[in-house]
């Protein structure tokens, strides 16, 4: 595969995947296809602009004709599909946009790829449709060990050792049970991708990943929003009691996994990708406060008073935790960063890149945020 489309390449994870592929594979022709919604920003990719193996195409993934034409013009043999509406809170307010982009957009890409690849003499030989999905499709896990227990797998996640807050985990075989409109739409798109393999023999792969963090994440998600608010001395809106658990993975480790799976993963397989790194929101928030205060030279505990408990998110999933030992065992992947290193790098990046935050949060986002928190 040499001619590759990466959809959603101007977004958070997509920009890291584009950067990795453009720098690592000079012989490829990498096309970043993105509609540039509020979440897509070409400022995320300034360092790869102008490289001979990189091209940006502004396109909506729901535009079937345009994508079918692009497949033919560029002789596309690989698709890495990340474009999506990705924020759970937005999906609660506006589920239709999520169904349109995540479900209909994915179906549109699948059908265009099918028509083009089936028209070639070699058919599906050497082709690949890789869909990037989320662990949220599996639903919520129990919190039956609120004090934490030792997990059943070896981890590199934290220098202090890793805790699991329940005795169940998401496996590749876990039944889908999505709760939010976001995860329902992602689940539906995963099913369509698998249906194109099972019905038409398209070479597809799906991966389901846990929560990512790192540079270039739109500051409506927990980690960048809170780092920025701590810096500005603004309230930190903690949903419910802050007891919900998420499993955090540094975004570059996800991009490395995507590279490995795109090239070496088995067709028609599902791989879970996770951080082996469960945190209760409130504990993670305290780590962010401590780190930002230290770097800014504030006394310890200075920003703890910003914590503000607010009405819980509707249908808020209690706990996500991934078992990604299949990926470790089959392809030798594991997270490279311990959480302490990852969070330090992330906090420093947001503090050093205020201009980026200002540019992406102007306009539409400000209005959304005001409405969200009734300001
Ligand atoms: P993001 O919101 O930062 O970026 C999404 C990108 O898709 C943006 O560049 C946006 O402009 C583009 N886009 C949206 N609608 C489009 C459309 N109709 N046509 C073309 N482009 C469109 O999202 P992210 O956090 O980088 O997530 C990327 C993918 O990874 C998503 O599919 C998401 O479901 C999945 N994922 C995310 C996480 C996470 O923690 N962020 C975890 C697991 C899986
Ligand atoms: P988020 O970053 O939106 O990711 P996801 O909902 O996909 O897991 O949220 C992470 C966790 O943080 C989730 O349990 C909701 C919580 N949260 C807050 O408590 N306050 C906030 O302002 C946000 C955005 C999230």
CSV table of C-alpha atoms and ligand atoms in Angstrom, one decimal:
chain,number,residue,atom,x,y,z
A,1,UNK,CA,0.0,0.0,0.0
A,2,UNK,CA,1.5,3.3,-1.1
A,3,UNK,CA,-1.4,5.7,-1.7
A,4,UNK,CA,-3.1,6.3,1.6
A,5,UNK,CA,-6.0,8.4,2.7
A,6,UNK,CA,-6.1,9.4,6.4
A,7,UNK,CA,-9.5,10.8,7.2
A,8,UNK,CA,-9.8,13.3,10.2
A,9,UNK,CA,-6.1,14.0,9.9
A,10,UNK,CA,-6.6,17.6,11.0
A,11,UNK,CA,-8.0,16.5,14.3
A,12,UNK,CA,-6.3,15.4,17.5
A,13,UNK,CA,-5.3,11.8,17.0
A,14,UNK,CA,-5.4,12.1,13.2
A,15,UNK,CA,-2.7,14.8,13.2
A,16,UNK,CA,-0.3,12.5,15.1
A,17,UNK,CA,-1.0,9.7,12.7
A,18,UNK,CA,-0.4,11.9,9.7
A,19,UNK,CA,2.8,13.3,11.2
A,20,UNK,CA,4.1,9.7,11.9
A,21,UNK,CA,3.3,8.4,8.4
A,22,UNK,CA,4.6,11.4,6.5
A,23,UNK,CA,7.9,11.4,8.4
A,24,UNK,CA,8.4,7.6,8.5
A,25,UNK,CA,7.3,6.7,4.9
A,26,UNK,CA,8.7,9.2,2.4
A,27,UNK,CA,7.8,6.7,-0.4
A,28,UNK,CA,4.1,6.9,0.4
A,29,UNK,CA,1.6,9.4,-0.9
A,30,UNK,CA,-0.3,10.5,2.2
A,31,UNK,CA,-3.6,12.3,1.7
A,32,UNK,CA,-5.1,14.0,4.8
A,33,UNK,CA,-8.9,14.3,4.1
A,34,UNK,CA,-10.8,16.5,6.5
A,35,UNK,CA,-13.8,18.7,6.5
A,36,UNK,CA,-12.2,21.1,9.1
A,37,UNK,CA,-15.1,21.2,11.5
A,38,UNK,CA,-14.5,23.1,14.8
A,39,UNK,CA,-12.3,20.2,15.9
A,40,UNK,CA,-10.1,20.1,12.8
A,41,UNK,CA,-7.2,22.6,12.5
A,42,UNK,CA,-4.4,22.7,10.0
A,43,UNK,CA,-2.3,24.5,12.6
A,44,UNK,CA,-1.9,21.0,14.1
A,45,UNK,CA,0.3,20.0,11.1
A,46,UNK,CA,2.4,23.0,10.3
A,47,UNK,CA,5.6,20.9,10.5
A,48,UNK,CA,4.5,18.5,7.7
A,49,UNK,CA,3.0,21.1,5.3
A,50,UNK,CA,5.1,21.3,2.1
A,51,UNK,CA,6.6,17.8,2.4
A,52,UNK,CA,6.4,16.1,-1.0
A,53,UNK,CA,4.6,13.0,0.2
A,54,UNK,CA,1.8,15.0,1.9
A,55,UNK,CA,-1.4,16.5,0.6
A,56,UNK,CA,-4.4,18.0,2.3
A,57,UNK,CA,-7.9,17.7,0.7
A,58,UNK,CA,-10.8,19.5,2.3
A,59,UNK,CA,-13.8,17.1,2.0
A,60,UNK,CA,-16.8,15.9,3.9
A,61,UNK,CA,-16.7,12.1,4.3
A,62,UNK,CA,-20.5,12.1,3.6
A,63,UNK,CA,-19.7,13.3,0.0
A,64,UNK,CA,-19.8,9.9,-1.7
A,65,UNK,CA,-19.2,11.2,-5.3
A,66,UNK,CA,-16.2,13.4,-4.3
A,67,UNK,CA,-14.6,10.5,-2.4
A,68,UNK,CA,-15.2,8.0,-5.1
A,69,UNK,CA,-13.5,10.4,-7.6
A,70,UNK,CA,-10.6,10.9,-5.2
A,71,UNK,CA,-10.2,7.1,-4.9
A,72,UNK,CA,-9.8,6.8,-8.7
A,73,UNK,CA,-7.7,9.9,-9.2
A,74,UNK,CA,-5.2,9.0,-6.4
A,75,UNK,CA,-5.4,5.2,-6.9
A,76,UNK,CA,-6.0,4.8,-3.2
A,77,UNK,CA,-5.1,1.4,-1.8
A,78,UNK,CA,-5.2,2.1,2.0
A,79,UNK,CA,-7.7,4.0,4.1
A,80,UNK,CA,-7.1,4.9,7.7
A,81,UNK,CA,-10.4,6.3,8.9
A,82,UNK,CA,-10.5,8.6,11.9
A,83,UNK,CA,-12.9,11.4,10.9
A,84,UNK,CA,-15.7,11.6,13.3
A,85,UNK,CA,-17.7,13.7,15.7
A,86,UNK,CA,-15.9,12.7,18.9
A,87,UNK,CA,-17.2,14.6,22.0
A,88,UNK,CA,-19.8,12.8,24.2
A,89,UNK,CA,-21.3,16.0,25.6
A,90,UNK,CA,-21.9,17.3,22.1
A,91,UNK,CA,-23.6,14.0,21.1
A,92,UNK,CA,-26.0,14.4,24.0
A,93,UNK,CA,-27.1,17.8,22.7
A,94,UNK,CA,-27.0,17.0,19.0
A,95,UNK,CA,-27.2,13.3,18.2
A,96,UNK,CA,-28.1,13.8,14.5
A,97,UNK,CA,-24.7,15.2,13.5
A,98,UNK,CA,-23.1,12.2,15.1
A,99,UNK,CA,-25.3,9.7,13.2
A,100,UNK,CA,-24.7,11.7,10.0
A,101,UNK,CA,-20.9,11.8,10.2
A,102,UNK,CA,-20.0,8.7,12.1
A,103,UNK,CA,-22.5,6.3,10.6
A,104,UNK,CA,-23.4,7.7,7.1
A,105,UNK,CA,-20.0,9.1,6.5
A,106,UNK,CA,-18.3,5.8,7.3
A,107,UNK,CA,-20.8,4.0,5.1
A,108,UNK,CA,-20.1,6.4,2.3
A,109,UNK,CA,-16.4,5.7,2.5
A,110,UNK,CA,-17.0,2.0,2.6
A,111,UNK,CA,-19.2,2.0,-0.5
A,112,UNK,CA,-16.9,4.2,-2.5
A,113,UNK,CA,-13.9,2.0,-1.6
A,114,UNK,CA,-15.9,-1.1,-2.6
A,115,UNK,CA,-16.9,0.2,-6.0
A,116,UNK,CA,-13.4,1.4,-6.8
A,117,UNK,CA,-11.5,-1.7,-5.5
A,118,UNK,CA,-13.9,-4.1,-7.1
A,119,UNK,CA,-13.4,-2.4,-10.5
A,120,UNK,CA,-9.6,-3.1,-10.5
A,121,UNK,CA,-8.2,-6.3,-12.0
A,122,UNK,CA,-6.5,-7.2,-8.7
A,123,UNK,CA,-9.7,-6.5,-6.7
A,124,UNK,CA,-9.1,-6.3,-3.0
A,125,UNK,CA,-5.5,-7.7,-3.2
A,126,UNK,CA,-3.2,-5.4,-1.3
A,127,UNK,CA,-6.0,-3.1,-0.1
A,128,UNK,CA,-7.0,-2.2,3.4
A,129,UNK,CA,-9.8,-0.3,5.1
A,130,UNK,CA,-8.8,0.4,8.8
A,131,UNK,CA,-11.4,2.0,11.1
A,132,UNK,CA,-10.3,3.7,14.3
A,133,UNK,CA,-12.9,3.2,17.0
A,134,UNK,CA,-13.4,3.6,20.7
A,135,UNK,CA,-13.7,1.3,23.7
A,136,UNK,CA,-16.9,3.3,24.6
A,137,UNK,CA,-18.8,0.9,22.2
A,138,UNK,CA,-18.5,-1.8,24.9
A,139,UNK,CA,-20.5,0.2,27.4
A,140,UNK,CA,-19.5,0.7,31.1
A,141,UNK,CA,-17.7,-1.6,33.5
A,142,UNK,CA,-18.4,-2.0,37.2
A,143,UNK,CA,-16.6,-0.2,40.0
A,144,UNK,CA,-16.7,-3.1,42.4
A,145,UNK,CA,-13.3,-2.4,43.8
A,146,UNK,CA,-13.5,1.4,44.6
A,147,UNK,CA,-10.2,1.3,46.5
A,148,UNK,CA,-8.4,-0.4,43.7
A,149,UNK,CA,-6.9,-3.9,43.2
A,150,UNK,CA,-3.9,-5.2,41.4
A,151,UNK,CA,-4.7,-5.8,37.7
A,152,UNK,CA,-4.3,-9.2,36.2
A,153,UNK,CA,-1.7,-8.0,33.6
A,154,UNK,CA,1.8,-6.7,33.5
A,155,UNK,CA,1.9,-2.9,32.9
A,156,UNK,CA,4.3,0.0,32.3
A,157,UNK,CA,1.7,2.5,33.1
A,158,UNK,CA,2.8,4.1,36.3
A,159,UNK,CA,6.0,4.2,38.4
A,160,UNK,CA,3.7,3.7,41.5
A,161,UNK,CA,2.2,0.6,40.0
A,162,UNK,CA,-1.2,0.2,38.5
A,163,UNK,CA,-4.7,-0.1,40.1
A,164,UNK,CA,-7.8,-1.5,38.6
A,165,UNK,CA,-11.1,-0.3,40.1
A,166,UNK,CA,-13.1,-3.4,39.1
A,167,UNK,CA,-12.5,-7.0,38.2
A,168,UNK,CA,-13.8,-6.8,34.7
A,169,UNK,CA,-12.2,-5.4,31.5
A,170,UNK,CA,-13.1,-4.8,27.9
A,171,UNK,CA,-11.8,-7.6,25.7
A,172,UNK,CA,-12.1,-8.0,21.9
A,173,UNK,CA,-14.9,-10.4,22.6
A,174,UNK,CA,-16.9,-8.2,24.9
A,175,UNK,CA,-20.4,-7.6,23.6
A,176,UNK,CA,-21.2,-4.2,22.3
A,177,UNK,CA,-23.5,-2.2,24.6
A,178,UNK,CA,-23.1,1.5,23.8
A,179,UNK,CA,-24.9,4.1,26.0
A,180,UNK,CA,-24.2,7.6,24.6
A,181,UNK,CA,-25.3,8.8,21.2
A,182,UNK,CA,-21.5,9.1,20.4
A,183,UNK,CA,-20.8,5.5,21.3
A,184,UNK,CA,-24.0,4.3,19.6
A,185,UNK,CA,-22.9,5.9,16.4
A,186,UNK,CA,-19.4,4.6,16.6
A,187,UNK,CA,-20.8,1.1,17.3
A,188,UNK,CA,-23.0,1.3,14.3
A,189,UNK,CA,-20.1,2.3,12.1
A,190,UNK,CA,-18.0,-0.6,13.5
A,191,UNK,CA,-20.8,-3.0,12.5
A,192,UNK,CA,-20.9,-1.5,9.0
A,193,UNK,CA,-17.1,-2.0,8.6
A,194,UNK,CA,-17.3,-5.6,9.7
A,195,UNK,CA,-20.4,-6.1,7.4
A,196,UNK,CA,-18.3,-5.0,4.4
A,197,UNK,CA,-15.8,-7.7,5.2
A,198,UNK,CA,-18.3,-10.4,5.9
A,199,UNK,CA,-20.5,-9.6,2.9
A,200,UNK,CA,-18.1,-8.4,0.2
A,201,UNK,CA,-14.7,-9.7,1.5
A,202,UNK,CA,-13.3,-6.2,1.9
A,203,UNK,CA,-10.0,-6.4,3.9
A,204,UNK,CA,-11.0,-4.4,7.0
A,205,UNK,CA,-9.6,-4.0,10.5
A,206,UNK,CA,-11.2,-2.3,13.5
A,207,UNK,CA,-9.4,-1.1,16.6
A,208,UNK,CA,-11.1,0.1,19.8
A,209,UNK,CA,-9.0,2.4,21.9
A,210,UNK,CA,-9.2,3.9,25.4
A,211,UNK,CA,-9.1,7.7,26.2
A,212,UNK,CA,-6.2,9.5,24.5
A,213,UNK,CA,-4.3,12.5,25.9
A,214,UNK,CA,-1.5,14.7,24.7
A,215,UNK,CA,-0.8,17.7,22.4
A,216,UNK,CA,-3.3,19.1,20.0
A,217,UNK,CA,-6.4,17.8,21.7
A,218,UNK,CA,-9.3,20.2,21.4
A,219,UNK,CA,-9.8,21.9,24.8
A,220,UNK,CA,-13.3,20.7,25.4
A,221,UNK,CA,-12.1,17.3,26.5
A,222,UNK,CA,-11.2,16.8,30.2
A,223,UNK,CA,-7.4,17.0,30.2
A,224,UNK,CA,-6.7,20.1,27.9
A,225,UNK,CA,-9.8,21.9,29.2
A,226,UNK,CA,-8.7,21.5,32.8
A,227,UNK,CA,-5.0,22.4,32.2
A,228,UNK,CA,-6.1,25.6,30.5
A,229,UNK,CA,-8.6,26.5,33.2
A,230,UNK,CA,-6.1,25.9,35.9
A,231,UNK,CA,-3.7,28.2,34.2
A,232,UNK,CA,-6.4,30.9,33.8
A,233,UNK,CA,-7.7,30.4,37.4
A,234,UNK,CA,-11.2,29.4,36.0
A,235,UNK,CA,-13.5,26.8,37.6
A,236,UNK,CA,-12.9,23.1,36.9
A,237,UNK,CA,-16.4,21.6,36.2
A,238,UNK,CA,-16.2,18.0,37.7
A,239,UNK,CA,-19.2,16.0,36.6
A,240,UNK,CA,-21.0,14.2,39.5
A,241,UNK,CA,-18.6,13.1,42.3
A,242,UNK,CA,-15.6,12.8,40.1
A,243,UNK,CA,-15.5,9.0,40.7
A,244,UNK,CA,-15.8,7.9,37.1
A,245,UNK,CA,-12.8,5.9,35.8
A,246,UNK,CA,-11.1,6.3,32.4
A,247,UNK,CA,-8.0,4.4,31.0
A,248,UNK,CA,-5.6,7.0,29.6
A,249,UNK,CA,-3.1,6.4,26.7
A,250,UNK,CA,-0.6,8.9,25.4
A,251,UNK,CA,-1.6,9.8,21.8
A,252,UNK,CA,1.7,9.0,20.2
A,253,UNK,CA,1.5,5.5,21.6
A,254,UNK,CA,-1.9,5.2,19.9
A,255,UNK,CA,-0.4,6.4,16.6
A,256,UNK,CA,2.4,3.8,16.9
A,257,UNK,CA,-0.2,1.1,17.4
A,258,UNK,CA,-2.1,2.3,14.3
A,259,UNK,CA,1.0,2.2,12.2
A,260,UNK,CA,1.8,-1.4,13.4
A,261,UNK,CA,-1.7,-2.6,12.9
A,262,UNK,CA,-2.2,-1.0,9.5
A,263,UNK,CA,0.9,-2.8,8.3
A,264,UNK,CA,1.0,-6.0,10.3
A,265,UNK,CA,-2.5,-6.6,11.7
A,266,UNK,CA,-4.6,-9.5,10.5
A,267,UNK,CA,-7.5,-8.7,8.2
A,268,UNK,CA,-11.0,-8.9,9.7
A,269,UNK,CA,-9.5,-8.8,13.3
A,270,UNK,CA,-10.3,-6.5,16.1
A,271,UNK,CA,-7.6,-5.2,18.4
A,272,UNK,CA,-8.1,-3.4,21.7
A,273,UNK,CA,-5.6,-0.6,22.4
A,274,UNK,CA,-5.4,0.7,26.0
A,275,UNK,CA,-3.1,2.4,28.4
A,276,UNK,CA,-3.3,-0.1,31.3
A,277,UNK,CA,-3.8,3.1,33.2
A,278,UNK,CA,-7.0,3.6,35.1
A,279,UNK,CA,-7.7,6.9,36.9
A,280,UNK,CA,-10.6,8.2,38.8
A,281,UNK,CA,-11.3,11.6,37.3
A,282,UNK,CA,-10.9,13.4,40.6
A,283,UNK,CA,-7.4,11.8,41.2
A,284,UNK,CA,-6.3,12.7,37.7
A,285,UNK,CA,-7.6,16.3,38.2
A,286,UNK,CA,-5.4,16.6,41.4
A,287,UNK,CA,-2.4,15.4,39.4
A,288,UNK,CA,-3.0,18.1,36.8
A,289,UNK,CA,-3.4,20.8,39.5
A,290,UNK,CA,-0.2,19.7,41.2
A,291,UNK,CA,1.7,19.6,37.9
A,292,UNK,CA,0.5,23.0,36.6
A,293,UNK,CA,1.0,24.7,40.0
A,294,UNK,CA,4.6,23.3,40.2
A,295,UNK,CA,5.5,24.5,36.7
A,296,UNK,CA,3.9,27.9,37.1
A,297,UNK,CA,5.7,28.3,40.5
A,298,UNK,CA,2.5,28.4,42.5
A,299,UNK,CA,2.5,27.1,46.1
A,300,UNK,CA,1.3,23.4,46.4
A,301,UNK,CA,-2.5,23.2,46.5
A,302,UNK,CA,-2.9,26.7,45.2
A,303,UNK,CA,-5.5,25.7,42.5
A,304,UNK,CA,-7.4,23.1,44.4
A,305,UNK,CA,-10.1,25.6,45.2
A,306,UNK,CA,-11.0,25.7,41.5
A,307,UNK,CA,-12.6,22.2,41.7
A,308,UNK,CA,-16.3,22.7,41.2
A,309,UNK,CA,-18.7,19.8,41.4
A,310,UNK,CA,-21.4,20.2,38.7
A,311,UNK,CA,-24.5,18.2,37.6
A,312,UNK,CA,-23.4,14.8,36.3
A,313,UNK,CA,-23.3,14.1,32.5
A,314,UNK,CA,-26.5,12.2,31.4
A,315,UNK,CA,-25.9,8.5,31.2
A,316,UNK,CA,-22.3,9.0,32.4
A,317,UNK,CA,-20.4,5.6,32.0
A,318,UNK,CA,-18.9,4.6,35.3
A,319,UNK,CA,-15.7,2.9,34.2
A,320,UNK,CA,-13.7,2.1,31.1
A,321,UNK,CA,-10.7,-0.3,31.2
A,322,UNK,CA,-9.1,-2.1,28.3
A,323,UNK,CA,-7.3,-5.4,28.2
A,324,UNK,CA,-4.9,-5.0,25.2
A,325,UNK,CA,-2.8,-8.1,25.8
A,326,UNK,CA,-3.9,-9.5,22.4
A,327,UNK,CA,-2.1,-6.6,20.7
A,328,UNK,CA,0.9,-7.1,23.0
A,329,UNK,CA,1.1,-10.8,22.3
A,330,UNK,CA,0.5,-10.7,18.5
A,331,UNK,CA,2.4,-7.6,17.5
A,332,UNK,CA,4.6,-6.7,20.5
A,333,UNK,CA,3.0,-3.3,21.1
A,334,UNK,CA,2.8,-1.7,24.6
A,335,UNK,CA,2.6,1.9,25.8
A,336,UNK,CA,6.1,3.4,25.9
A,337,UNK,CA,5.4,6.2,28.3
A,338,UNK,CA,4.6,6.1,32.0
A,339,UNK,CA,1.7,8.3,32.9
A,340,UNK,CA,3.8,10.7,35.0
A,341,UNK,CA,6.0,11.4,32.0
A,342,UNK,CA,3.0,11.7,29.6
A,343,UNK,CA,1.1,14.1,31.8
A,344,UNK,CA,4.3,16.3,32.4
A,345,UNK,CA,4.9,16.5,28.6
A,346,UNK,CA,1.2,17.3,28.0
A,347,UNK,CA,0.9,20.0,30.7
A,348,UNK,CA,4.1,21.7,29.4
A,349,UNK,CA,2.9,21.5,25.8
A,350,UNK,CA,-0.4,23.3,26.6
A,351,UNK,CA,1.3,25.9,28.8
A,352,UNK,CA,3.8,26.6,26.0
A,353,UNK,CA,1.2,26.7,23.2
A,354,UNK,CA,-1.3,29.3,24.4
A,355,UNK,CA,-1.5,30.7,20.9
A,356,UNK,CA,-2.7,27.4,19.6
A,357,UNK,CA,-5.4,27.2,22.3
A,358,UNK,CA,-6.5,30.8,21.6
A,359,UNK,CA,-6.8,30.1,17.8
A,360,UNK,CA,-8.8,26.9,18.1
A,361,UNK,CA,-11.1,28.1,20.8
A,362,UNK,CA,-12.2,31.4,19.1
A,363,UNK,CA,-15.6,31.7,17.6
A,364,UNK,CA,-18.0,28.8,17.6
A,365,UNK,CA,-16.4,27.0,20.5
A,366,UNK,CA,-16.7,29.9,22.9
A,367,UNK,CA,-20.4,30.1,22.2
A,368,UNK,CA,-20.8,26.4,22.8
A,369,UNK,CA,-18.9,26.5,26.1
A,370,UNK,CA,-20.9,29.5,27.4
A,371,UNK,CA,-24.2,27.7,26.6
A,372,UNK,CA,-22.9,24.4,28.1
A,373,UNK,CA,-22.0,26.0,31.5
A,374,UNK,CA,-24.8,28.6,31.4
A,375,UNK,CA,-22.5,31.5,31.5
B,1,LIG,P1,-11.3,15.1,16.9
B,1,LIG,O1,-12.6,15.5,17.2
B,1,LIG,O2,-10.1,15.8,17.5
B,1,LIG,O3,-11.0,15.1,15.3
B,1,LIG,C1,-12.0,14.7,14.4
B,1,LIG,C2,-11.5,15.2,13.0
B,1,LIG,O4,-12.5,14.7,12.0
B,1,LIG,C3,-11.5,16.7,12.9
B,1,LIG,O5,-10.3,17.1,12.2
B,1,LIG,C4,-12.7,17.0,12.1
B,1,LIG,O6,-12.6,18.2,11.3
B,1,LIG,C5,-12.9,15.8,11.2
B,1,LIG,N1,-14.3,15.6,10.8
B,1,LIG,C6,-15.4,15.6,11.5
B,1,LIG,N2,-16.5,15.4,10.7
B,1,LIG,C7,-16.0,15.2,9.5
B,1,LIG,C8,-16.7,15.0,8.2
B,1,LIG,N3,-18.0,14.9,8.1
B,1,LIG,N4,-15.9,14.9,7.1
B,1,LIG,C9,-14.5,15.0,7.2
B,1,LIG,N5,-13.9,15.2,8.3
B,1,LIG,C10,-14.6,15.4,9.5
B,1,LIG,O7,-11.2,13.5,17.2
B,1,LIG,P2,-10.1,12.6,17.8
B,1,LIG,O8,-10.1,12.7,19.3
B,1,LIG,O9,-8.8,12.8,17.1
B,1,LIG,O10,-10.6,11.1,17.4
B,1,LIG,C11,-10.3,10.6,16.1
B,1,LIG,C12,-11.0,9.2,16.0
B,1,LIG,O11,-10.5,8.4,17.0
B,1,LIG,C13,-12.5,9.3,16.1
B,1,LIG,O12,-13.0,8.4,15.2
B,1,LIG,C14,-12.7,8.8,17.5
B,1,LIG,O13,-14.0,8.2,17.6
B,1,LIG,C15,-11.6,7.9,17.7
B,1,LIG,N6,-11.2,7.7,19.1
B,1,LIG,C16,-10.9,8.8,19.9
B,1,LIG,C17,-10.4,8.7,21.2
B,1,LIG,C18,-10.0,9.8,22.1
B,1,LIG,O14,-9.7,9.7,23.2
B,1,LIG,N7,-10.0,11.0,21.5
B,1,LIG,C19,-10.3,7.4,21.7
B,1,LIG,C20,-10.6,6.3,20.9
B,1,LIG,C21,-11.0,6.5,19.6
B,2,LIG,P1,-13.9,13.4,28.1
B,2,LIG,O1,-12.6,13.9,28.0
B,2,LIG,O2,-15.1,14.1,27.6
B,2,LIG,O3,-13.8,11.9,27.4
B,2,LIG,P2,-15.0,10.7,27.4
B,2,LIG,O4,-16.3,11.2,27.9
B,2,LIG,O5,-15.0,10.3,26.0
B,2,LIG,O6,-14.4,9.6,28.3
B,2,LIG,O7,-14.2,13.1,29.6
B,2,LIG,C1,-13.4,12.3,30.4
B,2,LIG,C2,-14.0,12.1,31.8
B,2,LIG,O8,-14.0,13.4,32.4
B,2,LIG,C3,-15.5,11.7,31.7
B,2,LIG,O9,-15.7,10.8,32.8
B,2,LIG,C4,-16.3,13.0,31.9
B,2,LIG,C5,-15.4,13.8,32.8
B,2,LIG,N1,-15.5,15.3,32.6
B,2,LIG,C6,-15.7,16.1,33.6
B,2,LIG,O10,-15.9,15.7,34.8
B,2,LIG,N2,-15.8,17.5,33.4
B,2,LIG,C7,-15.6,18.0,32.1
B,2,LIG,O11,-15.7,19.2,32.0
B,2,LIG,C8,-15.3,17.1,31.0
B,2,LIG,C9,-15.2,17.6,29.6
B,2,LIG,C10,-15.3,15.7,31.3
